PDB file of C-alpha atoms in Angstrom:
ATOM      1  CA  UNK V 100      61.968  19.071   3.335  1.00 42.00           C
ATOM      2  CA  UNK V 101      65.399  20.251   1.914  1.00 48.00           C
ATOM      3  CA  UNK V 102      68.757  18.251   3.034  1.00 45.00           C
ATOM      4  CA  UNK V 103      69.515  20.434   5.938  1.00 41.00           C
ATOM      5  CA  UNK V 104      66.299  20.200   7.623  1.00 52.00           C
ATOM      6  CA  UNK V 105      66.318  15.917   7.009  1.00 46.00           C
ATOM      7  CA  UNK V 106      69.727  16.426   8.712  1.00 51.00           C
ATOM      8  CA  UNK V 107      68.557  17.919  11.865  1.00 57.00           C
ATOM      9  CA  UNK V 108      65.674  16.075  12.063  1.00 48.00           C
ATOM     10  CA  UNK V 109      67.617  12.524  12.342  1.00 59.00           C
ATOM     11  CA  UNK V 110      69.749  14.423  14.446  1.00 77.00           C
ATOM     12  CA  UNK V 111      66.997  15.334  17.029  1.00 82.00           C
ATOM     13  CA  UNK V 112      65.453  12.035  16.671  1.00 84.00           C
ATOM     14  CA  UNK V 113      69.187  10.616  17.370  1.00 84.00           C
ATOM     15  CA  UNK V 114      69.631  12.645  20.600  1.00 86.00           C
ATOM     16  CA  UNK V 115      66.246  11.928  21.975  1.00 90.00           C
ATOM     17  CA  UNK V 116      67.235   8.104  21.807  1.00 89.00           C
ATOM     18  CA  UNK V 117      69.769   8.326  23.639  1.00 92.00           C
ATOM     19  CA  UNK V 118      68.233  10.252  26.319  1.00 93.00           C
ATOM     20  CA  UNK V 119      65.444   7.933  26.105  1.00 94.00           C
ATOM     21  CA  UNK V 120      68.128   5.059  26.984  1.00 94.00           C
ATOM     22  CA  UNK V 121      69.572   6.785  29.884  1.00 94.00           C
ATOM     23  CA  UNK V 122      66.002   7.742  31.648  1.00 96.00           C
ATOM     24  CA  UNK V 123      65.840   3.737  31.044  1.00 97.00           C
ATOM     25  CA  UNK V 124      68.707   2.811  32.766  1.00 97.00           C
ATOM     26  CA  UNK V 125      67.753   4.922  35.704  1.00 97.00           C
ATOM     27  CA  UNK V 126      64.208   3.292  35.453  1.00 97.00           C
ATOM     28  CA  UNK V 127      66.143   0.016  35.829  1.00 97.00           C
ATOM     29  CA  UNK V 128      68.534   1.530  38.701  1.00 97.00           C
ATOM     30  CA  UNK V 129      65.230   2.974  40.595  1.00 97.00           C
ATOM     31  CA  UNK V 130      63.558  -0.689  40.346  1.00 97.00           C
ATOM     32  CA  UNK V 131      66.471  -2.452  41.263  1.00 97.00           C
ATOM     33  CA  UNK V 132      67.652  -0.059  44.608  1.00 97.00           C
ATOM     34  CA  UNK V 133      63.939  -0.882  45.702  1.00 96.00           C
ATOM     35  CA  UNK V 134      64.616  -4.407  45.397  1.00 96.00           C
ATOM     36  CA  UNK V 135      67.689  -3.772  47.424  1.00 97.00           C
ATOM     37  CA  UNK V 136      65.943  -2.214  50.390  1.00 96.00           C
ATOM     38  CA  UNK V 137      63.415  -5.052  50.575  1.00 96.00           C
ATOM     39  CA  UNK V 138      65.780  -7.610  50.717  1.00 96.00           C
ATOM     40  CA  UNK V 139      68.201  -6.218  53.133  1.00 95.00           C
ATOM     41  CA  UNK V 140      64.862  -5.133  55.006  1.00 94.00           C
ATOM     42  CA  UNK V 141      63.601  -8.554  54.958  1.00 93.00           C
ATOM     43  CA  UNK V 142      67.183  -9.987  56.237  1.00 92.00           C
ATOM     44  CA  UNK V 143      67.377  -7.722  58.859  1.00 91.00           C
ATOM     45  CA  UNK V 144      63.598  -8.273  60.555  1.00 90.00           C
ATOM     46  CA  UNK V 145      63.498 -12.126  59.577  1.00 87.00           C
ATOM     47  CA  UNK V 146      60.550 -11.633  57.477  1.00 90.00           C
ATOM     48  CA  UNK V 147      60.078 -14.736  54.674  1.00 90.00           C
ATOM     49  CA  UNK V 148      56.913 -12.484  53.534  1.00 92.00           C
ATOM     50  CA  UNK V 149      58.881  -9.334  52.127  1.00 93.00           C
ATOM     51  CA  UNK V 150      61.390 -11.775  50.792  1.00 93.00           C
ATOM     52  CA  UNK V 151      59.334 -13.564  48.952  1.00 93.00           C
ATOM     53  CA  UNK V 152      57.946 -10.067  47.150  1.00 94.00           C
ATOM     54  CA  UNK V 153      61.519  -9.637  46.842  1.00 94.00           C
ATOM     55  CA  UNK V 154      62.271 -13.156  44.602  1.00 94.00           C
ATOM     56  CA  UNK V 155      58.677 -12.985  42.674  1.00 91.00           C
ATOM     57  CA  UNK V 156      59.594  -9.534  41.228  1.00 90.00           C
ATOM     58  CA  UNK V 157      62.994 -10.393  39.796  1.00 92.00           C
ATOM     59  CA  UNK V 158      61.743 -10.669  37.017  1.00 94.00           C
ATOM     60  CA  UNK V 159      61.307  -6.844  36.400  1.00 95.00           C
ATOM     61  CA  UNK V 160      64.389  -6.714  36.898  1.00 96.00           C
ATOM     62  CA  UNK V 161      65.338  -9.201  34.065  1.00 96.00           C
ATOM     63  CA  UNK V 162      62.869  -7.835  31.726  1.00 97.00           C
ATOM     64  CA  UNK V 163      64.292  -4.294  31.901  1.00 97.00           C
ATOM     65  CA  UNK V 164      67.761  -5.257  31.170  1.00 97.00           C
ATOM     66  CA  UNK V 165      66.385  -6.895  27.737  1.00 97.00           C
ATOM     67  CA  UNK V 166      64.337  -4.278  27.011  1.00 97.00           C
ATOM     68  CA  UNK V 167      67.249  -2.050  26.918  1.00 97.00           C
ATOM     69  CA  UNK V 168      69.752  -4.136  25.346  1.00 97.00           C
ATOM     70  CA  UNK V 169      67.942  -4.686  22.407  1.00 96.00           C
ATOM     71  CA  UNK V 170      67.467  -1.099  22.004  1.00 95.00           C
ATOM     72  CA  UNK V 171      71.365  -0.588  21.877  1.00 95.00           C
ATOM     73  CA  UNK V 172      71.451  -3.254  19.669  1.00 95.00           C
ATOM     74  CA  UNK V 173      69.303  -1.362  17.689  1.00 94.00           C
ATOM     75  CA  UNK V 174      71.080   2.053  17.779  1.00 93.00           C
ATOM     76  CA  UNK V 175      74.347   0.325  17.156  1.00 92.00           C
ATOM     77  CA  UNK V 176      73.341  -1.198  13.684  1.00 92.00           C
ATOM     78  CA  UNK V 177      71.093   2.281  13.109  1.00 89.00           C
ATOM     79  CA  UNK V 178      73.565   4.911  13.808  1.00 85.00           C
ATOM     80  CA  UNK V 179      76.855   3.687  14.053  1.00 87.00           C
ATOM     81  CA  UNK V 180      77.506   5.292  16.820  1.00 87.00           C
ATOM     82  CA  UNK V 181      81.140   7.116  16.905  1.00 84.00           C
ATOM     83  CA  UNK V 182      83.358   8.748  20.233  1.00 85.00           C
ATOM     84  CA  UNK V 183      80.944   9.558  23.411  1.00 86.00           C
ATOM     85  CA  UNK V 184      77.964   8.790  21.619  1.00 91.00           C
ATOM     86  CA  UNK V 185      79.543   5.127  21.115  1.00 92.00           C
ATOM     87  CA  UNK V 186      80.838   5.000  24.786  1.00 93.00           C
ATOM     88  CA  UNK V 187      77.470   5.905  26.310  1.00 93.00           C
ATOM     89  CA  UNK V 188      76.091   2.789  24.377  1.00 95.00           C
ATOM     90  CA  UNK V 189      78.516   0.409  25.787  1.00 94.00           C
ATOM     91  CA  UNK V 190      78.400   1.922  28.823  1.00 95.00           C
ATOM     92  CA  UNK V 191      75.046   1.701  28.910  1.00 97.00           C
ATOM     93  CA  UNK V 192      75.179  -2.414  27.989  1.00 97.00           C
ATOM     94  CA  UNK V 193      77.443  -2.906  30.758  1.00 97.00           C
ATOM     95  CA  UNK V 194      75.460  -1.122  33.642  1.00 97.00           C
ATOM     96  CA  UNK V 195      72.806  -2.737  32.907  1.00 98.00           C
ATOM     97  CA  UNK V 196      74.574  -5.808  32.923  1.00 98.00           C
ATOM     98  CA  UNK V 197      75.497  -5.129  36.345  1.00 98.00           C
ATOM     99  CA  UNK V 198      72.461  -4.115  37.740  1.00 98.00           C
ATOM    100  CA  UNK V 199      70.459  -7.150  36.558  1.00 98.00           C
ATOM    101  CA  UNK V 200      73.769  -8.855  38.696  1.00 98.00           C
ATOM    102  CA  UNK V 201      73.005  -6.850  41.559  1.00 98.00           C
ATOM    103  CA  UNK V 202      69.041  -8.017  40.772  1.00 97.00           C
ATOM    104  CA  UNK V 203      70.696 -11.591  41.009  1.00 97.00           C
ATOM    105  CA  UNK V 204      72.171 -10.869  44.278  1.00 97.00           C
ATOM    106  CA  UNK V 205      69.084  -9.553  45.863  1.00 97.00           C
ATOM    107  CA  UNK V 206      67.424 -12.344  44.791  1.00 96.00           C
ATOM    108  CA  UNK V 207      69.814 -14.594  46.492  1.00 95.00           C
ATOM    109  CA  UNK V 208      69.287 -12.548  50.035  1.00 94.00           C
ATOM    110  CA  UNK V 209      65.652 -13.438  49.550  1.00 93.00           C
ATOM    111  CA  UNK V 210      66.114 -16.743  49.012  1.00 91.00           C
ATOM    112  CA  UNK V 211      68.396 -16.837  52.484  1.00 89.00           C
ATOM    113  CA  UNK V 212      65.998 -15.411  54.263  1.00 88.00           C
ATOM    114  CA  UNK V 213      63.809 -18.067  53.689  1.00 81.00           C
ATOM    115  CA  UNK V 214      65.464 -20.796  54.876  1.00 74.00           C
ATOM    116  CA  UNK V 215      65.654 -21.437  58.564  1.00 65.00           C
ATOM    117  CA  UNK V 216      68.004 -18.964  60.079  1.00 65.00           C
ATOM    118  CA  UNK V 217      66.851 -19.000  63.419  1.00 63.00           C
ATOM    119  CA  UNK V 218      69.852 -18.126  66.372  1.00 60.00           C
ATOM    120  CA  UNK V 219      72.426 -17.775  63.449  1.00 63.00           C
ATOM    121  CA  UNK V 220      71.041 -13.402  63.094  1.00 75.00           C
ATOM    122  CA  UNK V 221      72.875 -12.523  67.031  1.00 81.00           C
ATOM    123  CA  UNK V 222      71.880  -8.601  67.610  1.00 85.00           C
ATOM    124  CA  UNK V 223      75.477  -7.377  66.692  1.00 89.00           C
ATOM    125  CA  UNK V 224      75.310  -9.474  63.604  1.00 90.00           C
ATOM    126  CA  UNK V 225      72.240  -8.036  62.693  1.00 90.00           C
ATOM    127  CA  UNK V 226      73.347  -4.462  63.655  1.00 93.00           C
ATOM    128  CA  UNK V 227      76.596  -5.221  60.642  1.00 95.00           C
ATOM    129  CA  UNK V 228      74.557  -6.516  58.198  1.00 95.00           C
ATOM    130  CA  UNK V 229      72.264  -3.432  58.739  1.00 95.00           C
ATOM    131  CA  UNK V 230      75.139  -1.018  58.626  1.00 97.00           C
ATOM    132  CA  UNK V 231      76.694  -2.518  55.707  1.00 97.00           C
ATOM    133  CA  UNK V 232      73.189  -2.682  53.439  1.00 97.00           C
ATOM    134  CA  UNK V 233      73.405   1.254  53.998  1.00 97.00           C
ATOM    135  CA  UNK V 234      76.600   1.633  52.711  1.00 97.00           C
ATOM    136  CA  UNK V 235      75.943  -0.906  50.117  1.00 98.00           C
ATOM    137  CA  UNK V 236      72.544   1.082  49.473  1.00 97.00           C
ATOM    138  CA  UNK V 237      74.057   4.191  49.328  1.00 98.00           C
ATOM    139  CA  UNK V 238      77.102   3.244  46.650  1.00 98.00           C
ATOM    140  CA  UNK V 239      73.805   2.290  44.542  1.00 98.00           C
ATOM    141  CA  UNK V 240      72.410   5.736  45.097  1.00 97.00           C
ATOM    142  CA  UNK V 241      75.261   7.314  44.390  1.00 98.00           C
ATOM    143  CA  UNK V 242      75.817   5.732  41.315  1.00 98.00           C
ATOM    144  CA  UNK V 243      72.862   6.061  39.775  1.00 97.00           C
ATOM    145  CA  UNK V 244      73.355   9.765  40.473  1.00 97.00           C
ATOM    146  CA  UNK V 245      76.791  10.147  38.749  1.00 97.00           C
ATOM    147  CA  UNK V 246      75.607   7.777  35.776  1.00 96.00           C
ATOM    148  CA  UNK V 247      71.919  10.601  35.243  1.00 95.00           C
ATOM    149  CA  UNK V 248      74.730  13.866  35.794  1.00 95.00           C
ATOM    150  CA  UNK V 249      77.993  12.295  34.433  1.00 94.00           C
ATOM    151  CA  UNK V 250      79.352  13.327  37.477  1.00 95.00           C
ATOM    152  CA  UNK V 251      82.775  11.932  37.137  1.00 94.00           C
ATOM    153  CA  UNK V 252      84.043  13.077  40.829  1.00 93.00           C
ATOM    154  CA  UNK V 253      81.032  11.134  42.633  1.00 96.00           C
ATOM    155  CA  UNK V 254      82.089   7.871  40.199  1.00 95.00           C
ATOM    156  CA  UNK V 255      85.033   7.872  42.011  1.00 93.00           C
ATOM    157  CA  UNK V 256      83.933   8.684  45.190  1.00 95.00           C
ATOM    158  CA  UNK V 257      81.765   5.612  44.590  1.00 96.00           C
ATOM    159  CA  UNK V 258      84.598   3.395  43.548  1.00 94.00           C
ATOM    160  CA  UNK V 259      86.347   4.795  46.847  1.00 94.00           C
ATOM    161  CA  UNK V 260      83.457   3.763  49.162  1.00 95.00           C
ATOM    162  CA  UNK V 261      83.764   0.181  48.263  1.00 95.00           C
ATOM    163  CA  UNK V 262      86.451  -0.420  50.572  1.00 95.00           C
ATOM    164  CA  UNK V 263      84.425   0.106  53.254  1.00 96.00           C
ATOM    165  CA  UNK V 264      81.964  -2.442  52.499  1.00 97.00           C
ATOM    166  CA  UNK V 265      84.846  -4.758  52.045  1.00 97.00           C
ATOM    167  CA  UNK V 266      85.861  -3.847  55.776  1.00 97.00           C
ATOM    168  CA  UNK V 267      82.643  -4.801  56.733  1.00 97.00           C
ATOM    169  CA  UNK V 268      82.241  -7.839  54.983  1.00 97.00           C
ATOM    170  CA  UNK V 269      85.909  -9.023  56.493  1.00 97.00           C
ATOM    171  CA  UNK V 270      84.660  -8.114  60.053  1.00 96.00           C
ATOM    172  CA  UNK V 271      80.960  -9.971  59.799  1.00 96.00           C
ATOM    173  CA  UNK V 272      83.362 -13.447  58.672  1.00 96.00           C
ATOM    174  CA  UNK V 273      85.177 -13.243  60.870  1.00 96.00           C
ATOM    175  CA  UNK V 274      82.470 -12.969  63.825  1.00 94.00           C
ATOM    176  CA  UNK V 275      80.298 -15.627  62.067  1.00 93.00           C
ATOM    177  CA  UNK V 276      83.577 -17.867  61.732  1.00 94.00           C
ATOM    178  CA  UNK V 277      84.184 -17.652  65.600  1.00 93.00           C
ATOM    179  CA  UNK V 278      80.315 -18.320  66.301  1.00 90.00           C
ATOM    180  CA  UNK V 279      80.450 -21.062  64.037  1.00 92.00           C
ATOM    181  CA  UNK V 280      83.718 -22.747  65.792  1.00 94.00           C
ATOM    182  CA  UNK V 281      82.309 -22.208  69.284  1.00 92.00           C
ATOM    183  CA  UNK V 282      79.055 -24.208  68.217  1.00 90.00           C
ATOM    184  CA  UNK V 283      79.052 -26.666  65.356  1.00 92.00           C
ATOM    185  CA  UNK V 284      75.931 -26.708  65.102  1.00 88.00           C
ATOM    186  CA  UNK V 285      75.509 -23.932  64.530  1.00 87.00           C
ATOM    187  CA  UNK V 286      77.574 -24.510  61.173  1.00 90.00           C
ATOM    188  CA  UNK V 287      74.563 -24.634  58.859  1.00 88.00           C
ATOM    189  CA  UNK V 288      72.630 -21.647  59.612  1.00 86.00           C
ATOM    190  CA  UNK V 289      75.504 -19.626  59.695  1.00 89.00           C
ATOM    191  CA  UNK V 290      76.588 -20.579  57.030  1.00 91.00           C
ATOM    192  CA  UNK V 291      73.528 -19.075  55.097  1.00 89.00           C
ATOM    193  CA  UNK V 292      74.074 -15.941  57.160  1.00 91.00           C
ATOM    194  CA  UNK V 293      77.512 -15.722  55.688  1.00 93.00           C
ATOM    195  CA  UNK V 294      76.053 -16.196  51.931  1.00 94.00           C
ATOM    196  CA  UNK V 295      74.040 -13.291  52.500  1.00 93.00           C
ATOM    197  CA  UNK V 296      76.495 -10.916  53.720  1.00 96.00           C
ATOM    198  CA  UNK V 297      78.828 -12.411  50.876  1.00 97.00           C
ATOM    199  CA  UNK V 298      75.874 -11.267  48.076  1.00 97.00           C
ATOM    200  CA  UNK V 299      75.455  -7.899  49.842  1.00 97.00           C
ATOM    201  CA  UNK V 300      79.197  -7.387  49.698  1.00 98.00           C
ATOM    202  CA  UNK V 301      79.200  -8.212  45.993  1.00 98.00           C
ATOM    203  CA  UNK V 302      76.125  -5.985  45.534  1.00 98.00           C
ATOM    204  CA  UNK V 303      78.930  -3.120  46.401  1.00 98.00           C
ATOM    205  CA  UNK V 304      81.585  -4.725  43.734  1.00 97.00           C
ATOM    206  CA  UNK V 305      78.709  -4.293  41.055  1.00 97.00           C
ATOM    207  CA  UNK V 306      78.264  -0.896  42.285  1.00 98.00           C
ATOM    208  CA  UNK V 307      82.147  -0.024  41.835  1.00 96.00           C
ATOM    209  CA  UNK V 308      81.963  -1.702  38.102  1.00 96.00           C
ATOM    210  CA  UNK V 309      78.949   0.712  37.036  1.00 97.00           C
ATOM    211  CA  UNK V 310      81.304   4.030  39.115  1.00 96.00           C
ATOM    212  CA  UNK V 311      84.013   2.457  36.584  1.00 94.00           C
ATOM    213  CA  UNK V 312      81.703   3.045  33.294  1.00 95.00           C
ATOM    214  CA  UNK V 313      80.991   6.059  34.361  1.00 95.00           C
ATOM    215  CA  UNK V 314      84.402   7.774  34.314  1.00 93.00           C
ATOM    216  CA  UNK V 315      84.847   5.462  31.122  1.00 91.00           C
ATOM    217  CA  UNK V 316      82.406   7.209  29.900  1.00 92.00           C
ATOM    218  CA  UNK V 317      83.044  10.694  30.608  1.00 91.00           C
ATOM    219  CA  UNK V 318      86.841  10.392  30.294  1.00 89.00           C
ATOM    220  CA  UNK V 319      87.544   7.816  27.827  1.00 86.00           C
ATOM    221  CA  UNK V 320      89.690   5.917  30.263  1.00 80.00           C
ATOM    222  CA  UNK V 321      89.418   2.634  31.481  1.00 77.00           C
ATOM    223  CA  UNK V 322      90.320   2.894  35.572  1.00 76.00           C
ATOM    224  CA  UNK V 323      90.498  -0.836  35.845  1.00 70.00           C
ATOM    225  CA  UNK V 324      94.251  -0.166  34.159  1.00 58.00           C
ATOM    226  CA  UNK V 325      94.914   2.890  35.666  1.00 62.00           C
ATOM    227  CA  UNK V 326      95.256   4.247  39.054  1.00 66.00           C
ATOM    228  CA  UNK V 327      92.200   6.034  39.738  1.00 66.00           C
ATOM    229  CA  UNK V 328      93.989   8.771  42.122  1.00 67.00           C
ATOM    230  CA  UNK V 329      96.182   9.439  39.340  1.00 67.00           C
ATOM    231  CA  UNK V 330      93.817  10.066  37.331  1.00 64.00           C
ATOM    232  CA  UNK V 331      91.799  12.596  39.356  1.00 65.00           C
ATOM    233  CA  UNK V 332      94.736  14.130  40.110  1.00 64.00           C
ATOM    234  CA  UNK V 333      95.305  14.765  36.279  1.00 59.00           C
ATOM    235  CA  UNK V 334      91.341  15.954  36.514  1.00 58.00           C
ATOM    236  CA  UNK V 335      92.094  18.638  39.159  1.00 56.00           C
ATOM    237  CA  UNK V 336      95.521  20.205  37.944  1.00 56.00           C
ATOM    238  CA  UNK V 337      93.712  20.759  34.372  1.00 51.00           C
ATOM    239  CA  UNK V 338      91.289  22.710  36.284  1.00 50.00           C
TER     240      UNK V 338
END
């Protein structure tokens, strides 16, 4: 095999890890928006069952994030990875970082639901939590979507959408707040109510971080230090 041909082989071999490590991150992403459903499932119907499934299969979840990172630690000391090829990598180490977060998170829904919550879940409570698992649901969806396509204009619709889960959150306090100063005793049960919402709403902030990477990735920029409208506005004009 002459130079040129050695050359395009390692180049091959090169792209087809990399793809390799994307179709695992979605692997991850599919596992963990599962995990999502069943725990916000389980919180919603009061059912310790489905949130125990929810806890015993974390580890998946945990498993899959080391799996991958050694693998970019492995193309990092391999190839030497230089420009996009180098920012997929570390993009790639810190979604996965975040979803085995988000794992954490579901976990901790689980882990509500199995502790007595009994009067604390009133039917509009419920009906908010429910509303703001889809949005938090969807944001993971969405993500995982721009992050297979590189679709930088549904990163920052995802990045965008975040607000409204923050809405929610604020509005689901402050009910639970009131409930809880009406009836005191009613302090400790809601309180675990309020933990829950508090680890779906940070479900959403992981969500955002991975939207982040993904316009890191595609543009080089880092929106965290940047305004983001500004910099789809730069996007569009170019166009």
């Amino acid at each position: 095999m002459d130079t040129l041909n050695i050359d395009q082989h390692i180049s091959q071999q090169y792209n087809e890890d990399l793809e390799e490590l994307r179709a695992k991150v979605m692997q991850m992403g599919g596992v963990v928006e599962e995990q999502m459903a069943m725990a916000i499932k389980a919180l919603i119907n009061g059912d310790p069952g489905l949130a125990e499934t929810v806890i015993e299969q974390d580890h998946r979840v945990k498993s899959m994030e080391v799996e991958i990172d050694e693998e970019c630690t492995r193309i990092m000391a391999r190839r030497q990875p230089a420009a996009s090829d180098l920012r997929l990598v570390l993009a790639v180490i810190k979604t996965i970082n975040d979803l085995e977060r988000i794992g954490d998170e579901v976990k901790r829904v689980g882990k509500m639901v199995r502790e007595e919550m009994e009067g604390a879940l009133a039917e509009e409570i419920r009906n908010e939590l429910e509303h703001m698992g889809e949005l938090v649901r969807e944001m993971l969806r969405n993500v995982l979507d721009a992050f297979a396509r590189t679709d930088v204009d549904m990163a920052a619709h995802v990045v965008r959408s975040d607000h409204k889960v923050d809405v929610k959150y604020t509005s689901i306090t402050r009910q639970l707040i009131t409930y809880m100063a009406q009836d005191t005793t009613m302090i400790p049960v809601t309180l675990k109510v309020l933990w829950a919402a508090r680890a779906i709403e940070r479900m959403g902030d992981r969500c955002q971080n991975i939207a982040e990477y993904v316009i890191y990735l595609v543009l080089g920029v880092n929106v965290r230090y940047a305004a983001l409208d500004d910099i789809m506005a730069e996007i569009e004009s170019g166009q």
